[in-house]
């Protein structure tokens, strides 16, 4: 929010368009490998460099020296992700996203990451995703190509033990309580 | 091609051949002028490289070294002692810590504790949004301030959402959405209240335009009264008011009166 006193002290010429109730969100992104004097934002696609400069100055009281802009094109995708039903052969390209990297007057470093994300149940979520993937594969069109690795290993071990004579082979029928009668 | 007449053939070919030997045709004249003559060569001439670029010809790949006119900013060969070049610190832990200002504006993208990420519990710890009934009692200053609180909170939630996406699959999206819903409720209520207020003001203005007892164009600085009940007559004031009204009617017929700016709206808005 621009006060009259601060507006007169601007180190640059601010824009003259008056926006009383703008609904614009920008997102600060963590860039671990960038210098501390830079900060990266995701901004609306129509945002200009001057917009970001004035926004940061008025709303966050952050002064910047320069802006770099980058528009990332989205990949084409099939169907609408909001619709659960698959929409085959309805290809479209979602709107691109715009990123801006600013050079800050004063350095800023993101706070350190937590040791583990146990409070966010990250491990459980990953396991759940893995299970979901397995289930999808077992129901999918390539389910007959999935081999049971555990069973294969067990059979190999059993065969090896028989060949080496460690185990003596017995017919299965004799193990049961009843006797299999021949025809 | 049955035309075998000798006279016709000489007329067609004979004179033309004779003319070319003496005078060239007009369209070939530019080729004979000296200014158009140049050597046919695809090699770049030496003059082309004189473009004032001080780094021309300097290449790290070909190890040319610096130009004669160039000077390294760091002394490559000191007067005494071996050549010492600064080495980049590859291990991030050995780099000197950067002092971040406690009052840096970008801290507003984080919560009060300045955590790297909101936990789902922290995200869920919020109240409800402001209702229309509560906001009706607030003036423009308060509403404007609250709007910007909402915008900043939205930015905060979005920032943490992106951070969660970066880290991987984890809980928190549901809680963030719930929090965002309450922010939206507040923002919608603010707009609702302002719209309602504007319509109330507009209706009151229309009624006052019709009312004889109300003088919309009274100037309180000159002691004029806007409300003139029919019983209490103030001759001088009434006369002045009537005169102003007549003038105003003339003005209103020519152009629509612009709505007066409320006191609160004179506050400096955000310029983006």
XYZ file of C-alpha atoms in Angstrom:
455
model
C 0.000 0.000 0.000
C 1.509 3.206 -1.100
C 1.540 6.014 1.342
C 1.861 9.540 0.055
C 5.166 9.989 1.833
C 6.670 6.843 0.426
C 5.388 7.495 -3.076
C 7.262 10.779 -3.116
C 10.442 8.965 -2.099
C 10.328 6.383 -4.855
C 13.717 5.842 -6.410
C 12.020 5.326 -9.761
C 8.966 6.532 -11.610
C 6.026 4.438 -10.468
C 3.098 3.760 -12.730
C 0.181 6.168 -12.746
C -2.656 3.686 -13.172
C -4.636 3.541 -9.946
C -5.739 0.081 -8.859
C -7.724 0.133 -5.647
C -8.666 -3.516 -5.254
C -6.441 -5.595 -7.535
C -6.677 -9.355 -7.143
C -3.199 -10.316 -8.304
C -1.234 -13.128 -6.713
C 2.432 -13.681 -7.181
C 4.364 -16.633 -5.822
C 7.846 -16.623 -4.386
C 9.813 -19.676 -5.487
C 12.734 -21.330 -3.761
C 15.873 -21.223 -5.859
C 18.571 -23.054 -3.990
C 21.253 -22.601 -6.625
C 20.707 -18.911 -7.299
C 22.613 -16.113 -5.584
C 21.096 -14.520 -2.499
C 20.611 -11.255 -4.345
C 18.051 -12.808 -6.660
C 14.481 -13.904 -6.072
C 12.255 -15.790 -8.476
C 8.518 -15.265 -8.763
C 5.717 -16.843 -10.670
C 3.509 -14.056 -11.950
C 0.352 -13.813 -14.081
C 1.089 -14.189 -17.805
C 0.053 -10.622 -18.539
C 2.414 -9.184 -15.918
C 5.166 -6.872 -17.133
C 8.512 -6.171 -15.536
C 7.371 -2.724 -14.461
C 4.261 -4.265 -12.898
C 6.380 -6.552 -10.761
C 8.715 -3.745 -9.743
C 5.845 -1.539 -8.578
C 3.989 -4.460 -6.967
C 7.005 -5.464 -4.891
C 7.681 -1.874 -3.946
C 4.144 -0.975 -2.889
C 2.976 -4.219 -1.360
C 6.144 -5.669 0.131
C 8.426 -2.645 0.331
C 11.088 -4.530 -1.598
C 13.343 -2.589 -3.892
C 14.885 -4.253 -6.874
C 17.563 -3.386 -9.365
C 16.595 -5.418 -12.407
C 14.090 -7.965 -13.664
C 14.448 -10.907 -15.999
C 11.376 -12.505 -17.477
C 10.781 -16.003 -18.800
C 7.664 -17.568 -20.240
C 7.546 -21.331 -19.939
C 5.366 -23.035 -22.475
C 3.169 -25.830 -21.207
C 3.254 -29.313 -22.678
C 0.339 -30.456 -24.762
C -1.976 -32.691 -22.811
C -4.869 -34.938 -23.595
C -8.170 -33.967 -22.077
C -9.047 -31.736 -19.188
C -7.306 -32.653 -15.896
C -10.349 -31.430 -13.990
C -12.554 -34.028 -15.653
C -11.947 -37.523 -14.193
C -13.236 -39.274 -17.296
C -10.544 -39.724 -19.978
C -11.010 -37.642 -23.094
C -9.031 -39.411 -25.800
C -7.624 -37.460 -28.741
C -8.669 -34.113 -27.327
C -5.260 -32.521 -27.297
C -4.701 -28.984 -26.216
C -1.921 -26.843 -24.835
C -2.574 -25.233 -21.431
C -1.733 -21.582 -20.859
C 1.980 -20.891 -20.388
C 3.421 -19.775 -17.067
C 5.519 -16.697 -16.576
C 8.472 -16.449 -14.236
C 10.409 -13.367 -13.288
C 13.746 -13.248 -11.545
C 14.548 -9.980 -9.814
C 17.818 -8.638 -8.549
C 17.255 -7.496 -4.978
C 18.849 -4.509 -3.317
C 19.188 -6.459 -0.075
C 19.931 -10.199 -0.129
C 17.348 -12.722 0.934
C 17.819 -16.388 1.757
C 14.972 -18.834 2.159
C 14.666 -20.456 5.577
C 16.202 -23.893 5.865
C 14.249 -26.942 4.864
C 12.962 -29.221 7.652
C 14.965 -32.368 8.402
C 12.221 -34.697 7.282
C 8.726 -34.126 6.067
C 7.121 -36.471 8.603
C 4.582 -33.830 9.597
C 3.432 -33.722 6.008
C 3.263 -37.563 5.813
C 5.545 -37.459 2.823
C 6.744 -41.081 3.164
C 3.251 -42.473 3.484
C 2.065 -40.476 0.513
C 4.917 -41.812 -1.604
C 4.194 -45.394 -0.550
C 0.549 -44.875 -1.338
C 1.434 -43.552 -4.769
C 3.615 -46.588 -5.367
C 0.801 -48.942 -4.399
C -1.615 -47.075 -6.637
C 0.777 -47.383 -9.534
C 1.142 -51.130 -8.957
C -2.587 -51.581 -8.804
C -3.088 -49.615 -12.002
C -0.498 -51.758 -13.750
C -2.086 -54.991 -12.526
C -5.408 -53.887 -14.004
C -4.013 -52.315 -17.136
C -3.675 -53.737 -20.655
C -0.095 -54.949 -20.036
C -0.964 -56.941 -16.919
C -0.016 -60.308 -18.538
C 3.571 -59.121 -18.950
C 4.025 -58.573 -15.216
C 5.873 -61.487 -13.648
C 5.693 -62.556 -10.035
C 9.343 -62.151 -9.036
C 8.904 -63.640 -5.555
C 7.393 -66.853 -6.913
C 10.086 -67.171 -9.532
C 12.848 -66.836 -6.950
C 11.196 -69.374 -4.665
C 10.896 -71.888 -7.505
C 14.513 -71.386 -8.487
C 15.670 -71.977 -4.924
C 13.533 -75.078 -4.624
C 14.890 -76.505 -7.865
C 18.437 -75.821 -6.779
C 17.900 -77.539 -3.439
C 16.436 -80.604 -5.170
C 19.328 -80.833 -7.615
C 21.888 -80.579 -4.860
C 20.105 -83.272 -2.908
C 19.421 -81.206 0.145
C 15.703 -81.876 -0.122
C 14.048 -85.057 -1.204
C 11.170 -84.746 -3.564
C 7.778 -85.997 -2.414
C 4.591 -86.101 -4.353
C 2.144 -83.553 -3.170
C -0.695 -86.026 -2.725
C 1.179 -87.892 0.013
C 1.488 -84.799 2.099
C -2.269 -84.551 2.438
C -4.349 -86.502 4.949
C -6.477 -88.290 2.361
C -5.084 -90.643 -0.297
C -5.658 -89.866 -3.928
C -7.388 -92.856 -5.478
C -6.459 -93.811 -8.995
C -9.062 -94.307 -11.652
C 6.774 -20.430 -90.346
C 5.979 -19.896 -93.958
C 7.517 -16.462 -94.094
C 10.490 -16.801 -96.417
C 10.633 -13.303 -97.780
C 14.210 -11.950 -97.729
C 13.091 -8.420 -97.144
C 11.199 -9.393 -93.999
C 14.089 -11.376 -92.538
C 16.641 -8.624 -93.075
C 14.266 -6.162 -91.482
C 13.984 -8.346 -88.425
C 17.578 -9.486 -87.790
C 19.975 -7.528 -89.960
C 19.833 -4.021 -88.504
C 19.673 -5.230 -84.891
C 22.922 -7.137 -85.198
C 24.634 -4.216 -86.766
C 23.447 -1.840 -84.004
C 24.800 -3.981 -81.139
C 28.333 -3.776 -82.449
C 28.384 0.006 -82.150
C 26.072 1.202 -79.345
C 25.095 -0.972 -76.355
C 21.414 -1.083 -75.486
C 20.138 1.246 -72.804
C 19.574 -1.407 -70.127
C 23.255 -2.386 -70.158
C 24.496 1.124 -69.494
C 24.826 0.751 -65.674
C 27.265 -2.102 -66.102
C 29.639 0.166 -68.005
C 29.779 2.814 -65.323
C 32.909 2.663 -63.134
C 31.089 3.033 -59.800
C 29.367 -0.316 -60.130
C 32.503 -2.288 -60.733
C 33.745 -4.286 -57.747
C 35.777 -7.396 -57.220
C 33.697 -10.525 -56.932
C 34.847 -12.132 -53.701
C 33.114 -13.815 -50.792
C 36.033 -13.289 -48.407
C 35.320 -10.820 -45.636
C 37.401 -7.752 -46.062
C 39.649 -6.587 -43.244
C 37.611 -3.432 -42.812
C 34.630 -5.449 -41.650
C 36.322 -6.361 -38.347
C 36.879 -2.748 -37.306
C 33.645 -2.511 -35.358
C 35.039 -1.145 -32.100
C 34.509 -4.371 -30.191
C 37.360 -4.563 -27.638
C 36.892 -8.321 -27.257
C 37.224 -9.007 -30.982
C 39.450 -12.000 -31.514
C 39.742 -12.839 -27.822
C 38.718 -16.418 -27.295
C 39.040 -18.712 -24.313
C 38.622 -21.761 -26.532
C 41.520 -20.847 -28.785
C 43.539 -19.539 -25.796
C 44.392 -16.293 -27.483
C 44.908 -14.391 -24.248
C 44.028 -10.768 -23.836
C 44.447 -8.082 -26.457
C 47.415 -5.729 -26.334
C 45.139 -2.940 -25.242
C 43.288 -5.032 -22.636
C 44.231 -5.359 -18.993
C 43.117 -8.041 -16.535
C 41.187 -6.777 -13.527
C 43.016 -9.231 -11.302
C 46.850 -9.150 -11.404
C 47.738 -12.311 -13.252
C 51.437 -11.971 -12.534
C 52.120 -10.191 -9.226
C 55.474 -8.489 -8.662
C 56.621 -10.872 -5.949
C 55.366 -14.322 -5.169
C 53.540 -16.924 -7.182
C 50.397 -16.350 -9.168
C 47.446 -16.580 -6.806
C 44.031 -16.789 -8.372
C 40.887 -16.842 -6.268
C 39.307 -20.266 -6.128
C 35.554 -20.756 -6.135
C 34.188 -22.337 -2.968
C 32.364 -25.361 -4.281
C 31.168 -26.661 -0.916
C 28.132 -24.612 0.095
C 28.779 -25.252 3.795
C 32.132 -23.500 3.662
C 30.742 -20.339 2.162
C 30.322 -17.387 4.446
C 26.777 -16.990 5.764
C 24.651 -14.269 4.265
C 23.056 -11.874 6.694
C 19.410 -11.450 5.855
C 17.703 -8.337 7.109
C 15.157 -9.048 9.854
C 12.787 -6.526 8.303
C 13.161 -7.748 4.731
C 9.928 -7.348 2.847
C 10.064 -10.843 1.395
C 9.492 -12.284 4.887
C 5.850 -11.415 4.299
C 5.722 -14.421 1.998
C 6.173 -16.621 5.083
C 4.327 -17.132 8.331
C 5.168 -15.335 11.573
C 7.651 -18.023 12.643
C 9.345 -17.760 9.245
C 9.167 -21.484 8.624
C 10.210 -22.949 5.343
C 6.788 -24.499 4.946
C 3.429 -24.451 6.705
C 2.610 -27.817 8.266
C -0.921 -29.078 7.563
C -1.747 -28.393 11.221
C -0.599 -24.803 10.886
C -2.498 -24.452 7.628
C -5.687 -25.726 9.205
C -5.381 -23.362 12.186
C -7.463 -20.511 10.824
C -10.781 -18.916 11.511
C -13.617 -18.110 9.188
C -13.715 -15.282 6.692
C -15.324 -11.924 7.355
C -19.046 -11.864 6.741
C -20.939 -9.131 4.945
C -22.776 -8.170 8.133
C -19.498 -7.550 9.935
C -17.950 -5.617 7.089
C -20.931 -3.278 6.698
C -19.757 -1.465 9.834
C -16.260 -0.860 8.454
C -15.167 2.207 6.550
C -13.230 2.243 3.318
C -9.869 2.503 5.080
C -10.471 -0.702 6.981
C -11.862 -2.524 3.970
C -8.923 -1.490 1.830
C -6.458 -2.633 4.471
C -8.258 -5.942 4.863
C -8.220 -6.475 1.099
C -4.460 -6.206 1.038
C -4.153 -8.542 4.013
C -6.123 -11.049 1.938
C -3.930 -10.572 -1.135
C -0.802 -11.155 0.915
C -2.314 -14.225 2.561
C -3.182 -15.606 -0.866
C 0.407 -15.091 -1.968
C 1.586 -16.869 1.160
C -0.654 -19.892 0.581
C 0.342 -20.040 -3.081
C 4.022 -19.830 -2.211
C 3.739 -22.767 0.180
C 1.759 -24.696 -2.392
C 4.549 -24.306 -4.937
C 7.081 -25.317 -2.296
C 5.095 -28.480 -1.533
C 4.986 -29.301 -5.231
C 8.725 -28.828 -5.443
C 9.455 -31.145 -2.494
C 7.147 -33.933 -3.637
C 3.855 -35.574 -2.868
C 2.673 -34.692 0.622
C -0.276 -33.579 2.667
C -1.362 -29.960 2.898
C -3.273 -29.293 -0.305
C -6.666 -29.829 1.282
C -5.842 -27.552 4.217
C -4.487 -24.896 1.856
C -7.667 -25.019 -0.215
C -9.802 -24.629 2.895
C -7.777 -21.609 3.951
C -8.025 -20.136 0.472
C -11.807 -20.521 0.552
C -12.035 -18.361 3.670
C -9.816 -15.719 2.065
C -12.083 -15.695 -0.968
C -15.132 -15.333 1.263
C -13.617 -12.228 2.809
C -12.661 -10.723 -0.528
C -16.083 -11.396 -1.971
C -17.722 -9.835 1.071
C -15.599 -6.696 0.740
C -16.683 -6.274 -2.865
C -20.280 -7.000 -1.937
C -20.269 -4.331 0.774
C -18.691 -1.750 -1.494
C -21.175 -2.457 -4.284
C -24.047 -2.251 -1.844
C -22.705 1.019 -0.522
C -22.398 2.458 -3.980
C -25.996 1.576 -4.870
C -27.225 3.067 -1.597
C -25.376 6.269 -2.355
C -26.674 6.373 -5.917
C -30.282 5.817 -4.831
C -29.970 8.512 -2.174
C -28.637 10.916 -4.753
C -31.520 10.216 -7.094
C -34.032 10.812 -4.286
C -32.284 14.017 -3.263
C -32.416 15.261 -6.852
C -36.205 14.931 -6.743
C -36.598 16.416 -3.244
C -37.245 20.165 -3.034
C -36.078 20.328 0.552
C -32.614 19.063 -0.254
C -30.081 21.243 -1.944
C -27.375 18.964 -3.348
C -25.300 21.885 -4.518
C -25.081 23.702 -1.216
C -21.630 24.869 -0.287
C -21.166 24.386 3.463
C -18.076 26.592 3.426
C -20.240 29.586 2.588
C -22.766 28.755 5.279
C -25.306 27.185 2.927
C -27.435 24.357 4.245
C -28.083 21.234 2.257
C -31.310 20.358 4.054
C -33.972 23.072 3.998
C -37.205 21.923 5.670
C -40.324 23.518 4.215
C -41.379 25.064 7.572
C -38.208 26.923 8.484
C -37.650 29.604 5.887
C -34.365 31.430 5.731
C -35.002 34.073 3.117
C -31.442 34.881 2.170
C -30.281 31.311 2.296
C -33.356 30.092 0.487
C -32.848 32.605 -2.271
C -29.249 31.636 -2.667
C -30.131 27.984 -2.626
C -32.829 28.454 -5.243
C -30.440 30.381 -7.416
C -27.852 27.647 -7.116
C -30.470 25.052 -7.928
C -31.481 26.828 -11.107
C -27.886 27.047 -12.187
C -27.405 23.431 -11.332
C -30.400 22.326 -13.323
C -28.976 24.081 -16.327
C -25.661 22.392 -15.754
C -27.258 18.984 -15.164
C -29.205 19.213 -18.395
C -26.001 19.832 -20.304
C -23.894 17.122 -18.681
C -24.172 14.409 -16.080
C -22.727 15.349 -12.728
C -19.745 13.192 -11.785
C -20.190 11.326 -8.500
C -18.317 13.048 -5.673
C -15.336 11.178 -4.310
C -15.894 9.949 -0.768
C -13.362 11.130 1.753
C -11.885 7.691 2.167
C -11.237 7.184 -1.522
C -8.824 10.082 -1.571
C -6.246 7.877 0.023
C -3.382 7.127 -2.276
C -4.109 3.841 -4.030
C -1.605 1.258 -5.069
C -0.035 1.967 -8.377
C 0.841 -1.144 -10.223
